[in-house]
Short mmCIF file of C-alpha atoms in Angstrom, two decimals:
data_model
loop_
_atom_site.label_atom_id
_atom_site.label_comp_id
_atom_site.label_asym_id
_atom_site.label_seq_id
_atom_site.Cartn_x
_atom_site.Cartn_y
_atom_site.Cartn_z
CA UNK A 28 178.25 122.13 50.45
CA UNK A 29 174.65 123.59 48.98
CA UNK A 30 175.01 122.67 45.03
CA UNK A 31 173.88 126.03 44.26
CA UNK A 32 174.14 125.69 40.21
CA UNK A 33 173.07 122.94 38.64
CA UNK A 34 175.22 120.12 37.38
CA UNK A 35 175.94 121.39 33.79
CA UNK A 36 176.40 125.04 34.35
CA UNK A 37 178.85 124.29 37.10
CA UNK A 38 181.00 121.77 34.26
CA UNK A 39 181.01 124.52 31.83
CA UNK A 40 182.10 127.16 34.26
CA UNK A 41 185.46 124.40 34.99
CA UNK A 42 185.92 124.91 31.39
CA UNK A 43 185.85 128.68 31.07
CA UNK A 44 188.65 128.62 33.80
CA UNK A 45 190.41 126.13 32.39
CA UNK A 46 190.19 129.23 29.25
CA UNK A 47 190.56 131.49 31.45
CA UNK A 48 193.43 129.96 32.94
CA UNK A 49 195.65 129.43 30.01
CA UNK A 50 194.87 132.38 28.20
CA UNK A 51 196.84 134.58 31.40
CA UNK A 52 199.50 131.78 31.33
CA UNK A 53 200.00 132.66 27.41
CA UNK A 54 200.48 136.92 28.66
CA UNK A 55 202.52 136.01 31.60
CA UNK A 56 205.28 133.89 29.59
CA UNK A 57 204.97 136.80 26.60
CA UNK A 58 205.73 139.91 29.77
CA UNK A 59 208.05 137.25 31.47
CA UNK A 60 210.52 136.93 28.59
CA UNK A 61 210.98 141.01 29.21
CA UNK A 62 211.42 140.83 32.66
CA UNK A 63 215.26 140.97 33.30
CA UNK A 64 215.34 142.91 36.67
CA UNK A 65 213.99 144.63 39.03
CA UNK A 66 212.96 147.90 37.79
CA UNK A 67 211.39 145.53 34.85
CA UNK A 68 209.42 143.67 37.48
CA UNK A 69 207.57 147.30 38.81
CA UNK A 70 207.64 149.17 35.64
CA UNK A 71 207.99 147.50 32.75
CA UNK A 72 209.96 147.25 30.00
CA UNK A 73 208.05 147.41 27.22
CA UNK A 74 205.79 150.62 25.35
CA UNK A 75 201.64 150.33 25.91
CA UNK A 76 199.04 152.03 24.36
CA UNK A 77 197.81 154.89 26.87
CA UNK A 78 194.44 153.42 26.55
CA UNK A 79 195.26 149.38 27.31
CA UNK A 80 197.07 151.32 30.36
CA UNK A 81 193.86 153.82 31.32
CA UNK A 82 192.06 150.94 31.13
CA UNK A 83 194.72 148.69 32.88
CA UNK A 84 194.38 151.17 36.02
CA UNK A 85 190.37 150.56 35.35
CA UNK A 86 190.58 147.19 35.77
CA UNK A 87 192.77 147.20 38.39
CA UNK A 88 190.21 150.28 40.91
CA UNK A 89 188.08 148.20 40.52
CA UNK A 90 188.32 145.60 42.45
CA UNK A 91 186.21 142.18 43.58
CA UNK A 92 185.60 145.20 46.22
CA UNK A 93 182.99 146.83 43.71
CA UNK A 94 182.04 143.32 41.00
CA UNK A 95 181.33 140.76 44.28
CA UNK A 96 181.67 142.57 47.73
CA UNK A 97 180.18 145.92 47.41
CA UNK A 98 176.86 144.80 45.86
CA UNK A 99 175.47 142.63 49.05
CA UNK A 100 176.13 146.05 51.00
CA UNK A 101 173.71 147.31 48.83
CA UNK A 102 171.18 144.29 48.23
CA UNK A 103 171.33 143.62 52.03
CA UNK A 104 170.88 147.52 52.74
CA UNK A 105 169.04 149.59 49.67
CA UNK A 106 169.48 152.91 47.88
CA UNK A 107 171.32 154.38 50.95
CA UNK A 108 174.31 151.47 49.85
CA UNK A 109 174.01 152.02 46.13
CA UNK A 110 174.10 156.54 47.32
CA UNK A 111 176.54 156.15 49.46
CA UNK A 112 179.42 153.51 47.08
CA UNK A 113 177.89 154.43 43.30
CA UNK A 114 178.32 157.99 43.37
CA UNK A 115 179.25 160.12 46.38
CA UNK A 116 182.64 158.12 46.03
CA UNK A 117 183.04 157.98 42.97
CA UNK A 118 183.01 161.61 42.92
CA UNK A 119 185.53 161.67 44.83
CA UNK A 120 188.09 159.75 43.47
CA UNK A 121 187.69 160.20 40.02
CA UNK A 122 188.00 164.00 40.82
CA UNK A 123 191.09 162.71 43.04
CA UNK A 124 192.40 160.71 40.29
CA UNK A 125 192.26 162.92 37.57
CA UNK A 126 193.98 165.42 39.80
CA UNK A 127 197.06 163.66 41.79
CA UNK A 128 197.59 160.96 38.79
CA UNK A 129 199.19 164.24 36.92
CA UNK A 130 201.13 165.92 39.74
CA UNK A 131 202.40 162.26 40.65
CA UNK A 132 203.64 161.52 37.40
CA UNK A 133 206.20 164.49 37.73
CA UNK A 134 207.33 164.21 40.59
CA UNK A 135 208.03 159.96 40.59
CA UNK A 136 209.29 160.12 37.17
CA UNK A 137 212.29 162.79 38.40
CA UNK A 138 213.14 160.97 40.61
CA UNK A 139 213.03 157.38 38.95
CA UNK A 140 210.69 156.23 41.56
CA UNK A 141 209.16 152.13 41.77
CA UNK A 142 206.96 152.32 44.56
CA UNK A 143 204.54 155.08 47.06
CA UNK A 144 207.51 154.84 50.26
CA UNK A 145 210.65 155.51 48.09
CA UNK A 146 208.94 158.52 46.09
CA UNK A 147 208.65 159.55 49.79
CA UNK A 148 211.84 159.31 51.06
CA UNK A 149 213.82 161.14 48.31
CA UNK A 150 210.68 163.77 48.05
CA UNK A 151 210.64 164.10 52.17
CA UNK A 152 214.86 163.24 51.98
CA UNK A 153 213.76 160.82 54.75
CA UNK A 154 214.57 157.23 54.55
CA UNK A 155 212.92 156.85 58.20
CA UNK A 156 210.07 157.88 56.18
CA UNK A 157 210.73 155.17 53.46
CA UNK A 158 211.13 152.89 55.76
CA UNK A 159 208.13 153.78 57.87
CA UNK A 160 205.80 153.49 54.66
CA UNK A 161 207.40 150.28 53.84
CA UNK A 162 206.20 149.02 56.66
CA UNK A 163 202.59 151.00 56.63
CA UNK A 164 202.56 148.89 52.94
CA UNK A 165 201.80 145.69 55.20
CA UNK A 166 198.00 146.80 55.83
CA UNK A 167 197.52 146.38 52.55
CA UNK A 168 198.08 142.73 52.93
CA UNK A 169 194.21 142.93 53.91
CA UNK A 170 192.61 144.24 50.83
CA UNK A 171 194.49 141.41 49.21
CA UNK A 172 192.99 138.93 51.36
CA UNK A 173 189.41 140.56 50.34
CA UNK A 174 190.49 139.72 46.87
CA UNK A 175 191.05 136.29 48.27
CA UNK A 176 187.18 135.83 49.76
CA UNK A 177 185.68 137.51 46.56
CA UNK A 178 187.44 134.65 44.66
CA UNK A 179 187.03 131.73 46.85
CA UNK A 180 182.63 132.94 47.32
CA UNK A 181 182.14 133.20 43.93
CA UNK A 182 184.38 130.18 42.65
CA UNK A 183 182.48 127.80 45.27
CA UNK A 184 179.47 128.40 44.92
CA UNK A 185 179.52 128.21 40.74
CA UNK A 186 181.29 125.47 40.67
CA UNK A 187 179.73 124.09 43.60
CA UNK A 188 183.05 122.62 45.13
CA UNK A 189 184.36 123.44 49.09
CA UNK A 190 185.77 126.56 50.64
CA UNK A 191 189.46 126.00 51.62
CA UNK A 192 190.65 124.28 48.27
CA UNK A 193 189.33 126.43 46.43
CA UNK A 194 190.61 129.13 48.08
CA UNK A 195 194.23 127.54 47.76
CA UNK A 196 194.05 127.44 44.34
CA UNK A 197 192.92 130.94 43.44
CA UNK A 198 196.25 131.49 46.01
CA UNK A 199 198.75 129.54 44.04
CA UNK A 200 197.79 129.64 40.19
CA UNK A 201 197.37 134.02 40.53
CA UNK A 202 200.96 134.45 43.60
CA UNK A 203 202.80 131.83 41.17
CA UNK A 204 202.14 133.37 37.99
CA UNK A 205 202.79 137.54 39.71
CA UNK A 206 206.39 135.53 39.93
CA UNK A 207 207.73 135.65 36.77
CA UNK A 208 205.34 138.70 34.66
CA UNK A 209 205.22 141.84 37.01
CA UNK A 210 204.20 144.68 35.09
CA UNK A 211 205.14 143.69 31.69
CA UNK A 212 202.18 140.82 31.69
CA UNK A 213 200.59 142.58 34.73
CA UNK A 214 199.02 146.00 31.79
CA UNK A 215 198.24 142.05 29.26
CA UNK A 216 196.02 140.45 31.37
CA UNK A 217 194.90 143.85 33.69
CA UNK A 218 193.70 145.25 29.36
CA UNK A 219 191.94 141.63 29.04
CA UNK A 220 190.72 141.68 32.36
CA UNK A 221 189.02 145.23 31.99
CA UNK A 222 187.20 144.61 28.51
CA UNK A 223 185.44 141.20 30.61
CA UNK A 224 184.27 143.87 33.18
CA UNK A 225 183.14 146.06 30.91
CA UNK A 226 180.79 142.84 29.24
CA UNK A 227 179.52 142.19 32.50
CA UNK A 228 178.57 146.17 33.69
CA UNK A 229 176.42 146.03 30.68
CA UNK A 230 174.83 142.31 31.37
CA UNK A 231 174.30 143.04 35.20
CA UNK A 232 173.07 146.96 34.83
CA UNK A 233 170.78 145.49 33.08
CA UNK A 234 169.36 142.32 33.88
CA UNK A 235 166.62 143.92 36.12
CA UNK A 236 164.78 145.91 33.20
CA UNK A 237 161.79 144.31 33.68
CA UNK A 238 161.91 145.91 37.49
CA UNK A 239 161.42 148.98 35.73
CA UNK A 240 157.97 147.91 34.37
CA UNK A 241 155.84 150.32 36.58
CA UNK A 242 159.28 153.08 36.20
CA UNK A 243 161.82 154.42 38.69
CA UNK A 244 158.81 154.79 40.91
CA UNK A 245 157.52 151.09 40.46
CA UNK A 246 160.76 149.83 41.22
CA UNK A 247 161.34 151.74 44.57
CA UNK A 248 158.32 150.48 45.69
CA UNK A 249 159.09 147.28 45.07
CA UNK A 250 161.87 147.47 47.28
CA UNK A 251 160.08 150.11 50.39
CA UNK A 252 157.26 146.41 50.19
CA UNK A 253 159.87 144.64 51.35
CA UNK A 254 160.97 146.77 53.98
CA UNK A 255 160.94 150.02 54.17
CA UNK A 256 164.98 151.65 54.56
CA UNK A 257 165.83 149.56 51.43
CA UNK A 258 163.57 152.70 49.68
CA UNK A 259 165.34 155.46 51.72
CA UNK A 260 168.10 157.34 51.24
CA UNK A 261 169.51 156.73 54.25
CA UNK A 262 169.32 153.43 56.23
CA UNK A 263 169.12 153.50 59.74
CA UNK A 264 169.46 149.76 60.94
CA UNK A 265 172.83 149.66 58.34
CA UNK A 266 175.85 149.92 60.05
CA UNK A 267 177.72 152.00 57.40
CA UNK A 268 174.39 153.71 55.56
CA UNK A 269 173.07 155.62 58.70
CA UNK A 270 173.43 159.49 57.94
CA UNK A 271 173.95 162.08 55.55
CA UNK A 272 177.64 162.47 57.44
CA UNK A 273 178.03 158.44 57.02
CA UNK A 274 176.43 158.61 53.65
CA UNK A 275 177.55 162.21 51.64
CA UNK A 276 180.47 163.80 53.44
CA UNK A 277 182.48 160.40 54.97
CA UNK A 278 182.50 158.83 51.32
CA UNK A 279 183.14 162.38 49.37
CA UNK A 280 186.63 162.74 51.69
CA UNK A 281 187.35 158.33 51.66
CA UNK A 282 187.15 158.61 47.88
CA UNK A 283 189.67 162.26 48.02
CA UNK A 284 191.85 159.67 49.73
CA UNK A 285 191.43 156.84 48.40
CA UNK A 286 193.30 156.70 45.16
CA UNK A 287 196.52 157.28 47.45
CA UNK A 288 197.14 153.46 47.15
CA UNK A 289 200.42 152.26 46.00
CA UNK A 290 198.71 149.92 42.59
CA UNK A 291 197.53 152.74 41.45
CA UNK A 292 199.17 156.17 41.81
CA UNK A 293 202.70 154.24 40.70
CA UNK A 294 200.38 152.87 37.85
CA UNK A 295 201.08 156.94 35.63
CA UNK A 296 204.94 155.69 35.97
CA UNK A 297 204.38 153.27 33.18
CA UNK A 298 203.78 155.80 30.61
CA UNK A 299 206.41 156.39 27.76
CA UNK A 300 205.60 160.75 27.57
CA UNK A 301 203.45 162.79 28.98
CA UNK A 302 201.34 164.01 26.18
CA UNK A 303 200.01 160.63 26.25
CA UNK A 304 198.66 161.45 29.86
CA UNK A 305 195.56 163.02 29.27
CA UNK A 306 194.19 159.83 26.77
CA UNK A 307 195.08 157.94 29.77
CA UNK A 308 192.93 159.21 32.22
CA UNK A 309 190.27 159.65 30.65
CA UNK A 310 189.78 155.76 29.25
CA UNK A 311 190.20 155.07 32.95
CA UNK A 312 187.85 157.63 34.11
CA UNK A 313 184.89 156.55 31.82
CA UNK A 314 185.95 153.04 32.20
CA UNK A 315 185.64 152.97 36.12
CA UNK A 316 183.15 155.39 36.04
CA UNK A 317 180.88 152.64 34.81
CA UNK A 318 182.12 149.83 37.32
CA UNK A 319 181.33 151.63 40.12
CA UNK A 320 177.54 151.49 39.30
CA UNK A 321 178.32 148.05 39.07
CA UNK A 322 176.33 148.12 42.61
CA UNK A 323 173.01 148.83 41.60
CA UNK A 324 172.86 145.00 40.65
CA UNK A 325 172.83 144.10 44.74
CA UNK A 326 169.11 145.45 44.78
CA UNK A 327 168.09 142.59 41.51
CA UNK A 328 169.59 140.08 44.18
CA UNK A 329 167.74 141.64 46.92
CA UNK A 330 163.71 141.56 44.65
CA UNK A 331 165.06 138.27 43.85
CA UNK A 332 166.23 136.98 47.51
CA UNK A 333 163.34 139.52 49.44
CA UNK A 334 164.54 137.59 52.61
CA UNK A 335 167.67 136.90 51.45
CA UNK A 336 167.58 133.07 51.95
CA UNK A 337 168.60 130.62 48.66
CA UNK A 338 167.72 127.09 48.72
CA UNK A 339 166.18 127.28 52.57
CA UNK A 340 169.89 128.70 53.74
CA UNK A 341 170.44 132.55 53.94
CA UNK A 342 172.91 133.61 51.08
CA UNK A 343 175.72 135.64 53.30
CA UNK A 344 176.51 139.36 52.41
CA UNK A 345 179.67 138.57 50.33
CA UNK A 346 178.56 135.18 48.64
CA UNK A 347 174.86 137.66 47.51
CA UNK A 348 176.16 137.28 43.63
CA UNK A 349 177.60 134.97 43.86
CA UNK A 350 173.85 133.12 44.14
CA UNK A 351 172.23 136.09 41.68
CA UNK A 352 174.33 135.55 38.96
CA UNK A 353 174.00 130.91 39.02
CA UNK A 354 170.41 131.36 40.21
CA UNK A 355 169.47 133.81 38.22
CA UNK A 356 171.34 133.93 34.16
CA UNK A 357 171.13 131.12 31.18
CA UNK A 358 174.41 128.90 31.39
CA UNK A 359 175.92 130.98 28.44
CA UNK A 360 175.08 134.09 30.52
CA UNK A 361 176.39 132.98 33.39
CA UNK A 362 179.46 131.93 32.40
CA UNK A 363 180.04 135.60 31.14
CA UNK A 364 179.22 136.79 34.69
CA UNK A 365 181.80 134.10 36.16
CA UNK A 366 184.13 135.31 34.59
CA UNK A 367 183.88 138.92 34.72
CA UNK A 368 183.76 138.74 38.37
CA UNK A 369 186.79 137.10 38.24
CA UNK A 370 188.50 139.48 36.47
CA UNK A 371 187.24 141.83 38.93
CA UNK A 372 188.98 140.38 41.60
CA UNK A 373 192.35 139.27 39.90
CA UNK A 374 193.33 142.59 38.27
CA UNK A 375 193.79 144.25 41.07
CA UNK A 376 195.20 141.54 42.87
CA UNK A 377 198.11 141.22 40.24
CA UNK A 378 198.54 144.80 41.00
CA UNK A 379 198.35 143.98 44.95
CA UNK A 380 200.95 141.79 44.35
CA UNK A 381 203.51 143.03 41.88
CA UNK A 382 203.24 146.57 44.18
CA UNK A 383 203.37 144.52 48.14
CA UNK A 384 205.71 143.26 46.75
CA UNK A 385 208.06 144.96 44.75
CA UNK A 386 207.84 147.62 48.58
CA UNK A 387 208.56 144.90 50.51
CA UNK A 388 211.44 143.93 48.68
CA UNK A 389 213.06 147.21 47.58
CA UNK A 390 211.76 148.93 50.60
CA UNK A 391 211.89 146.69 53.96
CA UNK A 392 213.76 143.89 53.28
CA UNK A 393 216.91 146.03 51.70
CA UNK A 394 216.97 149.40 53.35
CA UNK A 395 217.31 147.27 56.10
CA UNK A 396 219.77 144.61 55.06
CA UNK A 397 222.45 146.64 53.51
CA UNK A 398 223.93 144.42 50.44
CA UNK A 399 224.21 141.79 53.52
CA UNK A 400 221.45 139.56 52.17
CA UNK A 401 220.70 141.29 48.65
CA UNK A 402 223.18 141.22 45.87
CA UNK A 403 223.64 144.81 43.89
CA UNK A 404 226.00 145.64 41.18
CA UNK A 405 229.15 147.24 42.32
CA UNK A 406 228.97 145.62 45.64
CA UNK A 407 230.25 142.72 46.73
CA UNK A 408 228.80 139.98 48.97
CA UNK A 409 224.90 139.02 49.19
CA UNK A 410 222.97 136.11 48.70
CA UNK A 411 220.17 136.43 45.88
CA UNK A 412 219.43 139.01 43.60
CA UNK A 413 217.04 141.61 43.86
CA UNK A 414 214.66 140.13 41.41
CA UNK A 415 214.24 136.19 42.82
CA UNK A 416 214.07 138.35 46.71
CA UNK A 417 211.39 139.55 45.17
CA UNK A 418 209.86 136.03 44.61
CA UNK A 419 210.72 134.40 47.66
CA UNK A 420 208.41 137.46 49.13
CA UNK A 421 205.38 136.53 47.07
CA UNK A 422 205.47 133.23 47.85
CA UNK A 423 205.37 134.58 51.60
CA UNK A 424 202.66 136.55 51.59
CA UNK A 425 200.55 134.03 50.01
CA UNK A 426 201.22 131.52 51.90
CA UNK A 427 200.19 134.55 54.73
CA UNK A 428 197.42 135.90 52.10
CA UNK A 429 195.28 132.59 52.92
CA UNK A 430 195.75 131.59 56.34
CA UNK A 431 194.29 134.57 56.90
CA UNK A 432 191.84 134.56 54.10
CA UNK A 433 190.25 131.12 55.68
CA UNK A 434 189.88 133.16 58.70
CA UNK A 435 187.44 135.31 57.16
CA UNK A 436 185.27 133.38 55.13
CA UNK A 437 184.78 130.98 58.12
CA UNK A 438 184.64 134.22 60.83
CA UNK A 439 183.47 137.51 58.85
CA UNK A 440 182.66 140.64 61.83
CA UNK A 441 179.28 140.53 58.38
CA UNK A 442 181.68 141.26 55.47
CA UNK A 443 185.66 140.51 54.37
CA UNK A 444 184.50 144.15 53.22
CA UNK A 445 184.85 145.59 57.06
CA UNK A 446 188.05 144.08 57.48
CA UNK A 447 189.71 144.77 53.96
CA UNK A 448 188.76 148.60 54.26
CA UNK A 449 190.50 148.92 57.79
CA UNK A 450 193.26 148.42 57.03
CA UNK A 451 193.80 149.88 54.12
CA UNK A 452 192.00 152.39 54.77
CA UNK A 453 194.91 153.37 57.85
CA UNK A 454 197.22 153.03 54.83
CA UNK A 455 195.69 155.45 52.25
CA UNK A 456 195.10 157.50 54.84
CA UNK A 457 198.19 158.15 56.52
CA UNK A 458 199.85 158.35 52.66
CA UNK A 459 196.52 161.32 51.46
CA UNK A 460 198.59 164.33 53.33
CA UNK A 461 202.37 163.85 51.98
CA UNK A 462 201.56 162.76 49.04
CA UNK A 463 198.77 165.88 49.10
CA UNK A 464 202.01 168.43 50.51
CA UNK A 465 205.08 166.94 47.73
CA UNK A 466 202.87 167.52 44.52
CA UNK A 467 201.81 170.45 45.28
CA UNK A 468 204.73 172.84 47.57
CA UNK A 469 207.96 173.05 47.32
CA UNK A 470 209.16 173.73 50.29
CA UNK A 471 206.98 171.58 52.88
CA UNK A 472 209.17 170.56 56.17
CA UNK A 473 209.50 167.23 56.62
CA UNK A 474 208.21 167.04 60.05
CA UNK A 475 205.18 167.98 58.98
CA UNK A 476 204.59 165.44 56.35
CA UNK A 477 205.71 163.20 58.74
CA UNK A 478 203.50 164.70 61.53
CA UNK A 479 200.75 164.64 59.50
CA UNK A 480 201.39 160.91 58.43
CA UNK A 481 201.66 159.30 62.07
CA UNK A 482 198.32 161.01 63.20
CA UNK A 483 195.84 159.46 60.47
CA UNK A 484 197.13 156.50 61.35
CA UNK A 485 196.95 156.67 65.11
CA UNK A 486 193.80 158.53 65.39
CA UNK A 487 192.42 155.86 62.41
CA UNK A 488 192.70 152.85 64.75
CA UNK A 489 192.53 155.17 67.55
CA UNK A 490 188.71 155.66 66.58
CA UNK A 491 188.16 152.44 64.68
CA UNK A 492 189.05 149.85 67.67
CA UNK A 493 188.80 152.01 70.39
CA UNK A 494 185.19 152.98 69.63
CA UNK A 495 185.40 156.50 70.61
CA UNK A 496 182.31 158.14 68.70
CA UNK A 497 178.77 156.71 68.54
CA UNK A 498 179.07 155.61 65.19
CA UNK A 499 181.56 153.00 67.10
CA UNK A 500 179.75 152.03 70.38
CA UNK A 501 178.11 148.96 68.74
CA UNK A 502 178.00 146.06 66.77
CA UNK A 503 180.04 146.11 63.43
CA UNK A 504 181.80 149.23 63.02
CA UNK A 505 182.46 151.82 60.07
CA UNK A 506 186.22 152.32 59.10
CA UNK A 507 184.82 154.81 56.49
CA UNK A 508 183.88 157.18 59.65
CA UNK A 509 186.87 156.90 61.61
CA UNK A 510 189.12 157.44 58.13
CA UNK A 511 187.04 160.63 57.63
CA UNK A 512 187.75 161.72 60.86
CA UNK A 513 191.65 160.75 60.51
CA UNK A 514 192.37 162.59 56.97
CA UNK A 515 190.50 165.78 58.73
CA UNK A 516 192.85 165.66 61.46
CA UNK A 517 196.15 164.92 59.57
CA UNK A 518 195.47 167.47 56.97
CA UNK A 519 194.87 170.01 59.95
CA UNK A 520 198.22 168.79 61.53
CA UNK A 521 200.10 168.81 59.04
CA UNK A 522 198.73 172.34 58.10
CA UNK A 523 199.70 174.07 61.42
CA UNK A 524 203.10 172.64 61.10
CA UNK A 525 203.55 173.37 57.33
CA UNK A 526 202.86 177.20 58.37
CA UNK A 527 204.46 177.52 61.33
CA UNK A 528 208.08 175.75 59.95
CA UNK A 529 207.89 176.34 56.46
CA UNK A 530 210.19 179.08 54.93
CA UNK A 531 208.75 182.61 54.03
CA UNK A 532 208.19 181.77 50.76
CA UNK A 533 204.91 181.11 49.90
CA UNK A 534 203.27 177.77 49.20
CA UNK A 535 203.77 176.91 45.30
CA UNK A 536 203.33 174.47 43.28
CA UNK A 537 206.52 171.86 42.77
CA UNK A 538 206.29 171.06 39.45
CA UNK A 539 205.56 173.12 36.85
#
């Protein structure tokens, strides 16, 4: 492959990578010593500081997309991308996080729910709905693929290694250690990763200070000199940031709903008591707000690569940040940035592996096989324990993720981010209204929540793959548009059925 990092830098980064891996293994072993059951794997058996949990949540929410993929969109399309991804999306996300986490925790505790699928089934007293959400969770594999691709791009460009062996190394290491530690080790590793990411966020955001020597207007003028569209709030030439609807409206709607992902909402269940909730949310929101701003570094990268080329080769969107780091910074700073971007992906990848494997094991395999396959206390039969089955599931997830990731590395549709958004948005579109009704009403008819969920998923994929609006007619499609429309349709269907079928008592908070 084209040599991007100098040999000395590649060697130094390799040493740092090995030290990082050793640190992760240390915490995994420590966490594994306290993981004795499926409940320990899913929710943890140890007491953690709410501040640590808040940093852990922020680390888990700010994935490879935040630090690696999304800055590439900003580099390609300018200020419109920054406005969309660093302002509008965060406003919806952080407000929604503060409200939904608090309410979700109250009901999650009363039913001892480990996953959103279990929460749905218990809240609406419908095992079929829980199974539906178990299968819907398969869409979150798209998120895992995106992170694997992002990590592979950064590591391969930093170490000058080939794509395939790098990808296999990322998948093998991460999925293997997540088989054993679960939630206990994840909080430790996520906290270490969050501290690294805070340092990296500050370095990246201040790395282009010289571009502001003539003030903000001078900075914008530099962008306009490359391409006038880069300096405008909307970029008609882009596939994602063309107008007010795409940049503001869609991102606000998606931001509100994006919190309804299993590795986000269920994190509040790790708190041991309610009095820690405020500190948990405060730390998470402040840290996550800073992480969202990191995409601004994409503008610095565009100023460094005005024609989006490095060593004569066009830089793919997903490779922008890797190229920017190894070409701009001295070795000691590049190492810190490399570890921070690595942490950005690993933190979310851990959370997804933990939550999805729990869902596949507890919400799909166990209900479909009864006690014929998985052993359970008080029942005869079964071949493997639930915890061991969960580890087998993680192994299968690794194989599938590696295969799809390689396909995305070789044949992306502009960016793996588009592939990931299509799947992930489908999931939380389906989750949003049932979660909303489930925590803010006490008498929601199950058919209202179920119909709203099915409507959201159907509308999202129909619009996206059917190219049903003017935004979908040509080229790369924006999953945010189909998701925003799907969420609105889902909410209308849910409200209509709720008010038609609910008992006569008025809407009231379910849990005070």
